[in-house]
Short mmCIF file of C-alpha atoms and ligand atoms in Angstrom, two decimals:
data_model
loop_
_atom_site.label_atom_id
_atom_site.label_comp_id
_atom_site.label_asym_id
_atom_site.label_seq_id
_atom_site.Cartn_x
_atom_site.Cartn_y
_atom_site.Cartn_z
CA UNK D 3 112.24 82.44 74.66
CA UNK D 4 115.50 83.27 73.15
CA UNK D 5 115.41 86.98 73.16
CA UNK D 6 113.95 89.28 75.54
CA UNK D 7 113.38 93.09 75.80
CA UNK D 8 113.18 94.86 79.11
CA UNK D 9 111.53 98.24 78.82
CA UNK D 10 110.60 100.75 81.71
CA UNK D 11 106.82 100.98 81.58
CA UNK D 12 106.52 104.30 83.40
CA UNK D 13 108.74 107.32 83.47
CA UNK D 14 111.96 105.59 84.12
CA UNK D 15 113.62 104.63 87.42
CA UNK D 16 111.34 101.53 87.77
CA UNK D 17 114.13 99.24 89.12
CA UNK D 18 115.23 97.98 85.54
CA UNK D 19 118.89 97.56 86.84
CA UNK D 20 117.99 94.80 89.42
CA UNK D 21 115.76 93.03 86.91
CA UNK D 22 118.18 93.23 84.05
CA UNK D 23 120.92 92.00 86.19
CA UNK D 24 118.82 89.09 87.29
CA UNK D 25 117.88 88.28 83.75
CA UNK D 26 121.48 88.92 82.44
CA UNK D 27 122.44 85.81 84.23
CA UNK D 28 120.22 83.74 81.90
CA UNK D 29 121.39 85.58 78.89
CA UNK D 30 124.58 85.39 76.53
CA UNK D 31 124.49 88.75 75.15
CA UNK D 32 123.17 92.11 76.74
CA UNK D 33 122.55 94.97 74.41
CA UNK D 34 121.61 98.66 75.02
CA UNK D 35 119.61 99.91 72.26
CA UNK D 36 118.68 103.56 72.91
CA UNK D 37 119.36 106.41 75.22
CA UNK D 38 122.83 107.58 76.40
CA UNK D 39 124.62 107.99 79.63
CA UNK D 40 121.58 109.86 81.16
CA UNK D 41 120.27 106.32 82.20
CA UNK D 42 121.36 105.20 85.53
CA UNK D 43 121.11 101.59 86.70
CA UNK D 44 122.08 100.60 90.27
CA UNK D 45 123.19 97.06 90.57
CA UNK D 46 123.61 95.57 94.13
CA UNK D 47 125.60 92.36 94.04
CA UNK D 48 126.47 91.11 97.42
CA UNK D 49 128.19 93.97 99.11
CA UNK D 50 129.01 95.76 95.98
CA UNK D 51 127.08 98.47 94.42
CA UNK D 52 127.62 99.21 90.69
CA UNK D 53 126.47 102.34 89.14
CA UNK D 54 126.15 102.21 85.46
CA UNK D 55 125.07 104.88 82.96
CA UNK D 56 126.35 103.84 79.49
CA UNK D 57 127.60 100.39 80.02
CA UNK D 58 125.06 97.55 79.70
CA UNK D 59 124.42 95.84 82.98
CA UNK D 60 126.07 92.55 81.62
CA UNK D 61 129.57 94.01 81.98
CA UNK D 62 129.51 93.10 85.80
CA UNK D 63 128.69 89.37 85.03
CA UNK D 64 131.69 87.34 83.57
CA UNK D 65 131.25 85.35 80.27
CA UNK D 66 128.72 87.63 78.59
CA UNK D 67 128.85 89.79 75.62
CA UNK D 68 127.70 93.54 76.40
CA UNK D 69 126.63 95.47 73.46
CA UNK D 70 126.24 99.25 72.84
CA UNK D 71 123.86 99.42 69.89
CA UNK D 72 123.59 102.03 66.99
CA UNK D 73 120.46 103.31 68.80
CA UNK D 74 122.38 104.73 71.66
CA UNK D 75 124.30 108.02 71.44
CA UNK D 76 127.69 107.66 73.10
CA UNK D 77 129.84 110.14 74.95
CA UNK D 78 133.29 108.56 74.36
CA UNK D 79 135.05 110.51 77.14
CA UNK D 80 132.31 109.40 79.68
CA UNK D 81 132.32 105.89 78.49
CA UNK D 82 136.15 105.71 78.97
CA UNK D 83 135.79 106.95 82.58
CA UNK D 84 132.87 104.60 83.27
CA UNK D 85 134.98 101.52 82.04
CA UNK D 86 137.99 102.67 84.22
CA UNK D 87 135.65 103.03 87.34
CA UNK D 88 134.16 99.68 86.72
CA UNK D 89 137.47 98.07 86.15
CA UNK D 90 138.66 99.60 89.41
CA UNK D 91 135.84 97.63 91.16
CA UNK D 92 137.60 94.49 89.89
CA UNK D 93 135.47 93.88 86.64
CA UNK D 94 137.19 92.82 83.51
CA UNK D 95 136.23 94.72 80.22
CA UNK D 96 137.67 93.71 77.10
CA UNK D 97 136.89 93.87 73.38
CA UNK D 98 135.61 90.36 73.73
CA UNK D 99 133.18 91.18 76.29
CA UNK D 100 132.12 94.81 75.13
CA UNK D 101 131.26 95.73 71.45
CA UNK D 102 130.25 99.10 70.34
CA UNK D 103 128.37 99.50 67.15
CA UNK D 104 130.42 101.23 64.57
CA UNK D 105 127.48 103.24 63.37
CA UNK D 106 126.83 104.75 66.86
CA UNK D 107 126.63 108.53 66.73
CA UNK D 108 128.95 110.30 69.25
CA UNK D 109 127.96 112.85 72.06
CA UNK D 110 130.52 115.77 71.73
CA UNK D 111 131.12 118.33 74.42
CA UNK D 112 129.36 120.87 72.21
CA UNK D 113 126.07 118.87 72.70
CA UNK D 114 126.18 119.09 76.42
CA UNK D 115 126.88 122.93 76.16
CA UNK D 116 124.05 123.34 73.94
CA UNK D 117 121.57 121.23 76.16
CA UNK D 118 122.53 123.37 79.03
CA UNK D 119 122.51 126.71 77.31
CA UNK D 120 118.96 126.03 75.99
CA UNK D 121 117.63 124.78 79.38
CA UNK D 122 119.05 128.02 80.92
CA UNK D 123 117.55 130.23 78.40
CA UNK D 124 114.03 128.51 78.42
CA UNK D 125 111.25 129.99 80.59
CA UNK D 126 110.51 128.01 83.74
CA UNK D 127 107.41 126.32 82.15
CA UNK D 128 109.28 125.42 79.01
CA UNK D 129 112.20 123.56 80.59
CA UNK D 130 112.26 119.91 79.46
CA UNK D 131 114.26 118.87 82.72
CA UNK D 132 117.00 117.25 80.62
CA UNK D 133 120.09 115.92 82.33
CA UNK D 134 122.15 118.37 80.38
CA UNK D 135 124.57 115.57 79.09
CA UNK D 136 123.91 116.49 75.45
CA UNK D 137 121.77 113.44 74.50
CA UNK D 138 119.02 115.46 72.93
CA UNK D 139 121.41 117.66 70.62
CA UNK D 140 123.36 114.46 69.82
CA UNK D 141 120.16 112.83 68.49
CA UNK D 142 119.21 115.88 66.64
CA UNK D 143 122.67 115.70 64.76
CA UNK D 144 121.98 112.06 64.03
CA UNK D 145 118.68 112.90 62.23
CA UNK D 146 120.31 116.00 60.77
CA UNK D 147 122.91 113.78 59.20
CA UNK D 148 125.86 115.66 60.67
CA UNK D 149 127.00 113.25 63.58
CA UNK D 150 130.43 112.07 64.06
CA UNK D 151 130.00 108.22 64.52
CA UNK D 152 132.20 105.68 66.02
CA UNK D 153 133.46 104.49 62.61
CA UNK D 154 134.74 107.97 61.68
CA UNK D 155 137.26 107.88 64.59
CA UNK D 156 139.44 105.49 62.37
CA UNK D 157 140.46 107.89 59.59
CA UNK D 158 141.57 111.39 60.22
CA UNK D 159 140.37 112.81 56.72
CA UNK D 160 136.86 111.54 57.37
CA UNK D 161 136.95 112.79 61.07
CA UNK D 162 137.78 116.28 59.88
CA UNK D 163 135.15 116.38 57.32
CA UNK D 164 132.55 115.12 59.77
CA UNK D 165 133.74 117.64 62.43
CA UNK D 166 133.53 120.51 59.95
CA UNK D 167 130.02 119.57 58.87
CA UNK D 168 128.75 119.38 62.50
CA UNK D 169 130.66 122.75 63.12
CA UNK D 170 128.98 124.65 60.33
CA UNK D 171 125.68 123.91 62.04
CA UNK D 172 126.82 124.43 65.66
CA UNK D 173 128.75 127.60 65.33
CA UNK D 174 125.81 129.29 63.66
CA UNK D 175 123.71 128.10 66.66
CA UNK D 176 126.34 129.10 69.23
CA UNK D 177 126.52 132.61 67.73
CA UNK D 178 122.85 132.96 68.31
CA UNK D 179 123.06 131.73 71.90
CA UNK D 180 126.01 134.06 72.56
CA UNK D 181 128.48 131.20 73.11
CA UNK D 182 132.07 131.26 71.77
CA UNK D 183 132.70 129.09 68.52
CA UNK D 184 134.15 125.71 68.70
CA UNK D 185 137.85 125.33 68.73
CA UNK D 186 138.09 123.08 65.66
CA UNK D 187 141.72 121.95 66.22
CA UNK D 188 141.25 121.15 69.81
CA UNK D 189 138.16 119.10 69.22
CA UNK D 190 139.86 117.04 66.58
CA UNK D 191 142.72 116.55 68.68
CA UNK D 192 140.57 115.39 71.71
CA UNK D 193 138.73 113.00 69.34
CA UNK D 194 141.84 111.56 68.05
CA UNK D 195 143.20 110.81 71.58
CA UNK D 196 139.95 109.16 72.87
CA UNK D 197 139.59 107.13 69.52
CA UNK D 198 142.55 104.83 70.76
CA UNK D 199 140.62 103.78 73.74
CA UNK D 200 137.20 103.44 71.87
CA UNK D 201 138.12 101.78 68.54
CA UNK D 202 139.24 98.47 70.01
CA UNK D 203 135.61 97.99 71.07
CA UNK D 204 134.03 99.02 67.69
CA UNK D 205 132.32 96.24 65.78
CA UNK D 206 129.60 95.57 63.19
CA UNK D 207 127.16 94.82 65.78
CA UNK D 208 124.15 94.12 63.53
CA UNK D 209 126.27 91.20 61.97
CA UNK D 210 127.48 89.83 65.34
CA UNK D 211 123.94 89.81 66.73
CA UNK D 212 122.55 88.16 63.67
CA UNK D 213 125.10 85.53 63.88
CA UNK D 214 124.47 85.06 67.57
CA UNK D 215 120.62 84.76 66.90
CA UNK D 216 121.39 82.12 64.31
CA UNK D 217 123.58 80.20 66.81
CA UNK D 218 120.55 80.17 69.21
CA UNK D 219 122.12 82.52 71.65
CA UNK D 220 119.97 84.33 74.11
CA UNK D 221 119.93 88.14 73.75
CA UNK D 222 118.61 90.47 76.52
CA UNK D 223 117.79 94.01 75.17
CA UNK D 224 118.30 96.39 78.11
CA UNK D 225 116.13 99.51 77.82
CA UNK D 226 116.78 102.60 79.63
CA UNK D 227 114.33 105.31 80.83
CA UNK D 228 110.62 104.51 80.44
CA UNK D 229 107.88 104.39 77.88
CA UNK D 230 106.28 107.63 78.89
CA UNK D 231 109.42 109.27 77.87
CA UNK D 232 109.33 107.96 74.48
CA UNK D 233 109.86 110.41 71.76
CA UNK D 234 106.55 109.41 70.08
CA UNK D 235 104.43 108.19 72.69
CA UNK D 236 105.57 109.92 75.88
CA UNK D 237 104.43 113.08 77.34
CA UNK D 238 105.90 115.31 74.56
CA UNK D 239 107.72 117.55 74.76
CA UNK D 240 108.73 116.49 78.25
CA UNK D 241 110.27 113.34 76.84
CA UNK D 242 113.69 111.91 76.04
CA UNK D 243 115.05 112.20 72.50
CA UNK D 244 114.75 108.60 71.26
CA UNK D 245 112.36 105.92 71.12
CA UNK D 246 112.11 103.93 74.24
CA UNK D 247 109.53 101.45 73.52
CA UNK D 248 109.98 97.87 72.61
CA UNK D 249 110.10 98.17 68.81
CA UNK D 250 113.27 100.38 69.04
CA UNK D 251 115.18 97.23 70.42
CA UNK D 252 115.37 95.83 66.90
CA UNK D 253 116.28 99.02 65.15
CA UNK D 254 118.53 99.97 67.76
CA UNK D 255 121.05 97.07 67.17
CA UNK D 256 120.13 95.90 63.57
CA UNK D 257 117.96 92.86 63.99
CA UNK D 258 114.52 92.32 62.40
CA UNK D 259 111.41 92.72 64.64
CA UNK D 260 110.96 89.06 64.80
CA UNK D 261 113.89 88.80 66.89
CA UNK D 262 111.89 89.97 69.78
CA UNK D 263 110.25 86.99 71.58
CA UNK D 264 109.19 88.36 74.68
CA UNK D 265 108.98 91.94 76.14
CA UNK D 266 109.03 92.48 79.96
CA UNK D 267 107.75 95.81 81.18
CA UNK D 268 109.25 97.12 84.38
CA UNK D 269 106.69 98.73 86.50
CA UNK D 270 107.08 100.30 90.04
CA UNK D 271 104.08 99.65 92.44
CA UNK D 272 103.55 103.31 92.58
CA UNK D 273 104.60 106.10 90.16
CA UNK D 274 107.46 108.46 90.00
CA UNK D 275 108.71 111.20 87.63
CA UNK D 276 111.80 113.31 87.47
CA UNK D 277 111.87 116.79 85.96
CA UNK D 278 108.97 118.60 84.42
CA UNK D 279 105.94 117.44 82.59
CA UNK D 280 102.37 116.11 83.25
CA UNK D 281 101.91 113.58 86.11
CA UNK D 282 98.12 113.00 86.88
CA UNK D 283 98.59 111.06 89.98
CA UNK D 284 101.37 113.05 91.64
CA UNK D 285 101.01 113.52 95.46
CA UNK D 286 102.45 116.64 97.11
CA UNK D 287 101.11 115.82 100.42
CA UNK D 288 102.58 113.54 103.34
CA UNK D 289 101.69 110.36 101.14
CA UNK D 290 104.03 111.46 98.33
CA UNK D 291 106.66 112.40 100.94
CA UNK D 292 106.45 109.12 102.52
CA UNK D 293 106.63 107.24 99.05
CA UNK D 294 109.94 109.40 98.22
CA UNK D 295 111.54 108.61 101.46
CA UNK D 296 110.60 105.05 101.87
CA UNK D 297 111.57 104.37 98.16
CA UNK D 298 114.75 106.60 98.26
CA UNK D 299 113.60 108.38 95.19
CA UNK D 300 116.55 110.26 94.21
CA UNK D 301 118.01 109.96 90.66
CA UNK D 302 121.09 107.68 90.16
CA UNK D 303 122.55 110.06 87.57
CA UNK D 304 121.56 113.52 88.71
CA UNK D 305 120.71 113.01 92.46
CA UNK D 306 117.42 114.99 91.71
CA UNK D 307 114.40 114.27 93.92
CA UNK D 308 111.65 112.35 92.13
CA UNK D 309 108.25 113.43 92.18
CA UNK D 310 105.92 110.70 93.58
CA UNK D 311 102.26 109.60 93.33
CA UNK D 312 99.81 106.67 93.36
CA UNK D 313 99.93 103.73 90.84
CA UNK D 314 98.52 104.85 87.51
CA UNK D 315 97.00 101.63 85.86
CA UNK D 316 95.52 103.61 83.15
CA UNK D 317 98.97 104.84 81.96
CA UNK D 318 100.59 101.39 82.43
CA UNK D 319 97.95 99.70 80.41
CA UNK D 320 98.77 102.13 77.76
CA UNK D 321 102.57 101.53 77.95
CA UNK D 322 102.04 97.84 77.96
CA UNK D 323 100.03 98.22 74.71
CA UNK D 324 102.64 100.34 72.86
CA UNK D 325 105.35 98.00 73.74
CA UNK D 326 103.67 94.88 73.30
CA UNK D 327 104.57 93.79 76.80
CA UNK D 328 103.99 90.16 77.52
CA UNK D 329 104.44 90.25 81.31
CA UNK D 330 105.59 92.85 83.88
CA UNK D 331 108.14 92.89 86.63
CA UNK D 332 106.43 94.77 89.60
CA UNK D 333 109.08 96.30 91.77
CA UNK D 334 109.29 98.21 95.01
CA UNK D 335 105.95 96.59 96.47
CA UNK D 336 107.82 96.81 99.90
CA UNK D 337 107.68 100.55 99.65
CA UNK D 338 103.90 100.48 100.05
CA UNK D 339 104.20 98.70 103.33
CA UNK D 340 102.36 100.43 106.17
CA UNK D 341 100.01 102.53 104.20
CA UNK D 342 96.45 102.32 105.44
CA UNK D 343 94.86 102.78 102.30
CA UNK D 344 96.18 102.66 98.71
CA UNK D 345 94.79 104.27 95.60
CA UNK D 346 95.20 103.10 92.09
CA UNK D 347 94.14 105.29 89.09
CA UNK D 348 91.84 103.50 86.72
CA UNK D 349 91.14 106.31 84.32
CA UNK D 350 90.50 109.93 83.86
CA UNK D 351 87.87 112.49 84.16
CA UNK D 352 88.16 115.11 81.30
CA UNK D 353 85.50 117.89 81.68
CA UNK D 354 82.92 115.22 82.91
CA UNK D 355 83.84 112.52 80.42
CA UNK D 356 85.47 109.38 81.66
CA UNK D 357 88.70 108.50 79.66
CA UNK D 358 90.54 105.17 79.67
CA UNK D 359 93.71 106.58 78.23
CA UNK D 360 95.74 109.88 78.57
CA UNK D 361 94.78 111.94 75.64
CA UNK D 362 97.66 113.46 73.70
CA UNK D 363 96.79 117.19 73.60
CA UNK D 364 98.65 119.02 76.36
CA UNK D 365 95.67 121.04 77.31
CA UNK D 366 93.57 117.99 77.76
CA UNK D 367 96.13 116.23 79.85
CA UNK D 368 96.41 119.29 82.14
CA UNK D 369 92.53 119.12 82.69
CA UNK D 370 92.44 115.19 83.35
CA UNK D 371 92.05 114.31 86.86
CA UNK D 372 92.58 110.84 88.08
CA UNK D 373 89.63 108.55 88.86
CA UNK D 374 90.91 106.32 91.80
CA UNK D 375 89.93 102.93 93.34
CA UNK D 376 90.76 102.41 96.78
CA UNK D 377 92.37 99.28 98.23
CA UNK D 378 93.17 98.33 101.76
CA UNK D 379 96.94 98.55 102.66
CA UNK D 380 98.80 96.21 104.88
CA UNK D 381 100.94 96.62 108.14
CA UNK D 382 103.23 93.64 107.75
CA UNK D 383 106.51 93.95 106.10
CA UNK D 384 106.84 92.62 102.61
CA UNK D 385 110.54 93.48 102.31
CA UNK D 386 112.64 90.66 101.14
CA UNK D 387 109.55 88.33 100.42
CA UNK D 388 110.63 85.58 98.14
CA UNK D 389 107.33 83.60 97.66
CA UNK D 390 103.59 84.39 97.69
CA UNK D 391 103.39 82.75 100.92
CA UNK D 392 105.59 85.58 102.56
CA UNK D 393 103.00 88.20 101.38
CA UNK D 394 100.00 89.42 103.38
CA UNK D 395 96.71 88.82 101.69
CA UNK D 396 96.14 92.56 101.05
CA UNK D 397 99.52 92.75 99.18
CA UNK D 398 98.55 89.86 97.00
CA UNK D 399 95.15 91.49 96.28
CA UNK D 400 96.94 94.68 95.33
CA UNK D 401 99.09 92.88 92.76
CA UNK D 402 96.20 90.84 91.40
CA UNK D 403 94.19 94.08 90.90
CA UNK D 404 97.13 95.77 89.02
CA UNK D 405 97.30 92.78 86.80
CA UNK D 406 93.52 92.99 86.04
CA UNK D 407 93.65 96.70 85.42
CA UNK D 408 96.71 96.89 83.25
CA UNK D 409 95.57 93.61 81.45
CA UNK D 410 99.13 92.05 81.84
CA UNK D 411 100.38 89.41 84.14
CA UNK D 412 103.01 89.53 86.74
CA UNK D 413 106.08 87.71 85.57
CA UNK D 414 108.34 88.77 88.50
CA UNK D 415 107.80 90.59 91.74
CA UNK D 416 110.54 92.57 93.47
CA UNK D 417 110.59 93.12 97.19
CA UNK D 418 113.88 94.72 97.96
CA UNK D 419 117.01 96.10 96.09
CA UNK D 420 118.66 92.59 96.75
CA UNK D 421 118.53 90.62 93.50
CA UNK D 422 117.40 87.24 95.21
CA UNK D 423 114.41 89.09 96.87
CA UNK D 424 112.36 88.37 93.85
CA UNK D 425 109.30 86.17 93.46
CA UNK D 426 109.37 84.50 89.95
CA UNK D 427 106.16 83.67 88.35
CA UNK D 428 107.36 83.21 84.62
CA UNK D 429 110.73 83.19 83.43
CA UNK D 430 110.82 85.46 80.42
CA UNK D 431 113.60 83.24 78.97
CA UNK D 432 111.82 79.93 79.33
CA UNK D 433 110.46 78.37 76.21
P1 GDP G 15 116.27 101.96 86.69
O1 GDP G 15 116.57 103.39 86.25
O2 GDP G 15 115.03 101.69 86.35
O3 GDP G 15 117.32 101.03 86.41
O4 GDP G 15 116.29 102.06 88.31
P2 GDP G 15 117.32 101.71 89.25
O5 GDP G 15 118.07 100.53 88.93
O6 GDP G 15 118.09 102.93 89.60
O7 GDP G 15 116.40 101.49 90.51
C1 GDP G 15 115.93 102.38 91.46
C2 GDP G 15 116.39 102.05 92.75
O8 GDP G 15 115.44 101.22 93.26
C3 GDP G 15 117.70 101.35 93.02
O9 GDP G 15 118.30 101.87 94.24
C4 GDP G 15 117.27 100.01 93.43
O10 GDP G 15 118.28 99.26 94.18
C5 GDP G 15 116.07 100.09 94.01
N1 GDP G 15 115.08 99.10 93.95
C6 GDP G 15 114.95 98.10 92.86
N2 GDP G 15 113.94 97.14 93.10
C7 GDP G 15 113.68 97.53 94.42
C8 GDP G 15 112.68 96.75 95.22
O11 GDP G 15 111.75 95.90 95.01
N3 GDP G 15 112.49 97.31 96.37
C9 GDP G 15 113.19 98.51 96.87
N4 GDP G 15 112.99 98.85 98.07
N5 GDP G 15 114.17 99.06 96.17
C10 GDP G 15 114.45 98.56 94.95
#
């Protein structure tokens, strides 16, 4: 297939970084299409660990074009720091290897301040659990037609007009929240100063990608977060502020939907969630603690401890449907080593009725109790397995049962953070 979309099929942190890196070797272009620098990918290449937040994973591979699409919201100060950090690790980043869509909305410092002020003001049960980086408020401004976009940085008069439009709204909000108004001149000066470092990367990404597509180049669309955090199909309002599902890949860079040839869902062999919100299979007992410890379940971006639970096949079947997933990459199977018994959620019980999907109404979600199926665990290590023959029979049974329940085949199986510790069943880029 020419173009592959990678989406997280749970609540994020599925291990997309490793799989994207693995696939990026086969791609010519790697494009981010949603989210902001709240996404955290960890790439381990040999002895080097790269932590990426805003940059596409392709930047650490030579000879690729990395793209930040218009579906992303971009903090220019953060990006410049991230570029400098990655350059410090010996990676070359130039306008030939990195392009930023000119129509990408910017995250300004006022967005982060608003994010944090709102979270602080919210009652404990109403907190969204945002990363406080201004992503949500920046998307609000995009829809509210008051964003400063990358292209606006090139002209002083336009920049001033855009800033004024944003400030009319934000200063009113800030007054209500008891925060000082924005210093207009300082903001414009800061934007002008950073623009020199951002504008060299600005490009009509939609055009470049359409040309790449015509030339038969392979595009990898790199999703961030997970489908259960999607603004429409996630556990609203405990979601992110953008569409995360595969359809967004086209909108988020400026290609038509027919540009998506294959969608790979990244699925962790158990479930985790960061922050607030419903989580039917959450474990607060020793098993949950063990998953967290064995899986090193701490956020790349925030360091926050992740909530852990059994694999929820019902939810993954749902996200495979909303993203049109063709195959999954099942990650962190090795974390399940040593459990005597494993449970998989196959549906929910809602007031005595069996459901095969998670209902949308929050009160019903809260009353849903998972229906479990039990499978025998395995005592042997699967860590580093690179072929089916390296896996114990029970582990293979577990994987096969996951495929049946989610109605989607495993294309890749990951058994350690190392990129080569992967079992390949189907290459998503293969024709
Ligand atoms: P992302 O947000 O989905 O990109 O998740 P990350 O890339 O941050 O992955 C989460 C963590 O899981 C990272 O520390 C990875 O190195 C690690 N990881 C990825 N795949 C595997 C795997 O198969 N087994 C184990 N044990 N760790 C993995």
